[in-house]
mmCIF file of C-alpha atoms in Angstrom:
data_model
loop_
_atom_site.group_PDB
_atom_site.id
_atom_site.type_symbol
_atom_site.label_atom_id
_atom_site.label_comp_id
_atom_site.label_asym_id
_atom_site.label_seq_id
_atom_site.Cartn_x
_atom_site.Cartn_y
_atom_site.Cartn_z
ATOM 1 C CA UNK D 20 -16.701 53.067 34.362
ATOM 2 C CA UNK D 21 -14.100 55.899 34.607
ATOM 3 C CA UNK D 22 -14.871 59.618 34.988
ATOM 4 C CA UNK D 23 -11.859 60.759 32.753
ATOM 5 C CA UNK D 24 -11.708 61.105 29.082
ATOM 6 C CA UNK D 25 -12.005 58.758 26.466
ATOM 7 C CA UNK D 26 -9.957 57.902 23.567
ATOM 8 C CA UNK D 27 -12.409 56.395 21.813
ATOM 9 C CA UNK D 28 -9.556 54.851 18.733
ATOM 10 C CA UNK D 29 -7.779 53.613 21.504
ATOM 11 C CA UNK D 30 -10.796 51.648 22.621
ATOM 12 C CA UNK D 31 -11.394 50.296 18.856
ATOM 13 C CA UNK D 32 -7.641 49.175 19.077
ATOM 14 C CA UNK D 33 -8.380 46.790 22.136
ATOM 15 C CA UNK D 34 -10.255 44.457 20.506
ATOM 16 C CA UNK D 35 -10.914 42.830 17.162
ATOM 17 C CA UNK D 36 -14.271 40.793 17.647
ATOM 18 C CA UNK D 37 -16.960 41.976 15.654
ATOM 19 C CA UNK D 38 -20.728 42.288 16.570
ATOM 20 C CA UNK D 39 -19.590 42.152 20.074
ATOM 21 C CA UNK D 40 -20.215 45.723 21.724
ATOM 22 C CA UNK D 41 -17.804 47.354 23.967
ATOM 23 C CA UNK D 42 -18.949 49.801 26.673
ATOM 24 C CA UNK D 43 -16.957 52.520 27.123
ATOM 25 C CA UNK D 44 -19.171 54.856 29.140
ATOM 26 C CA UNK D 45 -22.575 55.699 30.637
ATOM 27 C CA UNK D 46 -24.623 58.799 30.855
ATOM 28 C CA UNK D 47 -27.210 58.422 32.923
ATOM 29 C CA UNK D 48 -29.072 55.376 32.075
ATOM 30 C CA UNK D 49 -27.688 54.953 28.463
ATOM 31 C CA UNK D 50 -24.345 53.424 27.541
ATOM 32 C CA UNK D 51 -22.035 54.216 25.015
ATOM 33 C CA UNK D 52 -20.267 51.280 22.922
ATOM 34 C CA UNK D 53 -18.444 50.771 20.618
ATOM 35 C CA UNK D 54 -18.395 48.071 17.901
ATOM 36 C CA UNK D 55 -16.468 46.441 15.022
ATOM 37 C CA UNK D 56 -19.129 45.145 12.388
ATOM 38 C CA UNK D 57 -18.038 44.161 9.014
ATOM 39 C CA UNK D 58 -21.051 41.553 6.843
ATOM 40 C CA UNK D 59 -24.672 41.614 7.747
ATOM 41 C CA UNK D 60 -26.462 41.417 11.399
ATOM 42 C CA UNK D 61 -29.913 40.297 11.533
ATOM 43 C CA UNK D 62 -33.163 41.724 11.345
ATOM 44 C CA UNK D 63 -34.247 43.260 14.869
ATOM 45 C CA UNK D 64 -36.588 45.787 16.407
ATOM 46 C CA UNK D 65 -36.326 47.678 19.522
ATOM 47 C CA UNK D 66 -39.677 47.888 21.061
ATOM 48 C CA UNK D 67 -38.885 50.494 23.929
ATOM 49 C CA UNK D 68 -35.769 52.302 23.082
ATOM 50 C CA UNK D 69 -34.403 54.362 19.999
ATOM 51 C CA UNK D 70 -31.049 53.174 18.515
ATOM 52 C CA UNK D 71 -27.870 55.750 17.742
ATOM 53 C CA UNK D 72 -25.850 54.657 15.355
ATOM 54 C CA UNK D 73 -22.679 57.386 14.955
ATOM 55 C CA UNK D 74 -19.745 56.191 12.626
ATOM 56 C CA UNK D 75 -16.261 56.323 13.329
ATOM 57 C CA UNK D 76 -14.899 54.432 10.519
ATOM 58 C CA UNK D 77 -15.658 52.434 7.677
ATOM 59 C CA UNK D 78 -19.292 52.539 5.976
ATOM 60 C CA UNK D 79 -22.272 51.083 7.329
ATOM 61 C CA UNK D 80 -25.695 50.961 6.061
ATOM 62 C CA UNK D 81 -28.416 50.610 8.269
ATOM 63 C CA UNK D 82 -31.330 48.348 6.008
ATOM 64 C CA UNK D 83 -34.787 49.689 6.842
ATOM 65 C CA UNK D 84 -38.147 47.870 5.021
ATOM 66 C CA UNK D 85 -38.652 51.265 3.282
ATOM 67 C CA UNK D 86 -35.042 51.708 2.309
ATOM 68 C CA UNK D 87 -31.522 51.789 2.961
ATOM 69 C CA UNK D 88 -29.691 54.641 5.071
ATOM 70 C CA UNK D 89 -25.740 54.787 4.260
ATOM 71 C CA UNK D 90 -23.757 56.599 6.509
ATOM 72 C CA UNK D 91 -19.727 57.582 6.204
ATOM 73 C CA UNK D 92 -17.437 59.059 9.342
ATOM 74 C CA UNK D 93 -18.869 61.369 11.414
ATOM 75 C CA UNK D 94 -22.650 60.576 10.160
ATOM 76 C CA UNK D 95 -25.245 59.194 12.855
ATOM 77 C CA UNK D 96 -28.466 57.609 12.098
ATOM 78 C CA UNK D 97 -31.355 57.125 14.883
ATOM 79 C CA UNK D 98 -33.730 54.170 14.463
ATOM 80 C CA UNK D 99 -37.131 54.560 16.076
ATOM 81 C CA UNK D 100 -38.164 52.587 18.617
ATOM 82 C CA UNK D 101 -40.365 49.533 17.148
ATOM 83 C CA UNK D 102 -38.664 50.017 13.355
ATOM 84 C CA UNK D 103 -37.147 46.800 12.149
ATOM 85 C CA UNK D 104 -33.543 47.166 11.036
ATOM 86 C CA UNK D 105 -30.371 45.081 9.810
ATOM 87 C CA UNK D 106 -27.112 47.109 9.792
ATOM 88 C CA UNK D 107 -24.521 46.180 7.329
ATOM 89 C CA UNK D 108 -21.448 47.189 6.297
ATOM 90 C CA UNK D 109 -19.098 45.268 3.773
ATOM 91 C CA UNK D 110 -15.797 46.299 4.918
ATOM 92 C CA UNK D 111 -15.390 46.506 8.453
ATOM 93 C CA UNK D 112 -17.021 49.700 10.064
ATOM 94 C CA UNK D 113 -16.388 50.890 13.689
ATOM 95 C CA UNK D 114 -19.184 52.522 15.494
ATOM 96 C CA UNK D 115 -20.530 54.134 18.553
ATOM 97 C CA UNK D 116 -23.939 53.080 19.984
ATOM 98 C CA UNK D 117 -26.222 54.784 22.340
ATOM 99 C CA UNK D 118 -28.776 52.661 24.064
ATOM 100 C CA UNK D 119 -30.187 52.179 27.582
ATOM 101 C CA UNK D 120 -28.466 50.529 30.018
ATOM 102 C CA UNK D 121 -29.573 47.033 29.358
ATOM 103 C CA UNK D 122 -30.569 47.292 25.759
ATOM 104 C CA UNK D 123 -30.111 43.620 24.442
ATOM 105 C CA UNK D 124 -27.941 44.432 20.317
ATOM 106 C CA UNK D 125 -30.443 41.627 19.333
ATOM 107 C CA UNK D 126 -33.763 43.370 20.573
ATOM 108 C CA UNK D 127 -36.945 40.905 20.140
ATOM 109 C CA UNK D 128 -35.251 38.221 17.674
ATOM 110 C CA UNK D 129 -32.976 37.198 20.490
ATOM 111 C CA UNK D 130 -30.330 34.437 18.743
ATOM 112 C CA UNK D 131 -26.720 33.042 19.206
ATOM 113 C CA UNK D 132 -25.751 36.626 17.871
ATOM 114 C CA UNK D 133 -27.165 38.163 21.196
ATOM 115 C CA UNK D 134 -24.305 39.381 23.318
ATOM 116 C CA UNK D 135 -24.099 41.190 26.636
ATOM 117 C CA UNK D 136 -21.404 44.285 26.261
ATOM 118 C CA UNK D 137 -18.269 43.712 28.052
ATOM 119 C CA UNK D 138 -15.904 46.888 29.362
ATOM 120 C CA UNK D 139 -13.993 48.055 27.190
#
């Protein structure tokens, strides 16, 4: 990873592949990546880590058991650790995500959709 800023459009612009996370930095021992998602993941839970979900672009919704959290541009949603989710999003929405180094997009239901982040 570079020290230097981040154009974090540019990034988006490299690649097209969706549910397939991009790292882009790392603070500490979380990463930052970003992701193209358009149509429905699948329903996952992180056992030990939180979830940040910050939009760029697009809409996403983030489906929770107890409801549904929409979020626009510039909105961020966290999901607790251990809450079962399914993000969403219709049209094509481009994200950021913060997660520990390591954190598998899949969590416990593992899957073909499970996919080790790449460098951006």
């Amino acid at each position: 990873m570079t020290t230097h800023k981040v154009n974090i459009a540019g990034k988006l612009a490299g690649f097209t592949e969706q549910w397939a996370p991009r790292r882009i930095a790392r603070v500490n021992d979380y990463e930052v990546k970003a992701a193209r998602l358009q149509g429905e993941f699948i329903w996952h839970t992180h056992e030990d880590t939180d979830e940040l979900f910050l939009v760029i672009g697009g809409t996403l919704t983030i489906r929770l058991r107890d409801g549904d959290v929409v979020l626009g541009p510039g909105e961020m949603y966290v999901v607790p650790r251990g809450v079962e989710h399914c993000p969403a999003a219709e049209e094509e929405a481009q994200i950021l995500l913060f997660e520990p180094t390591g954190t598998t997009n899949t969590g416990t239901a593992g899957g073909d959709r499970t996919r080790e982040p790449v460098d951006a």
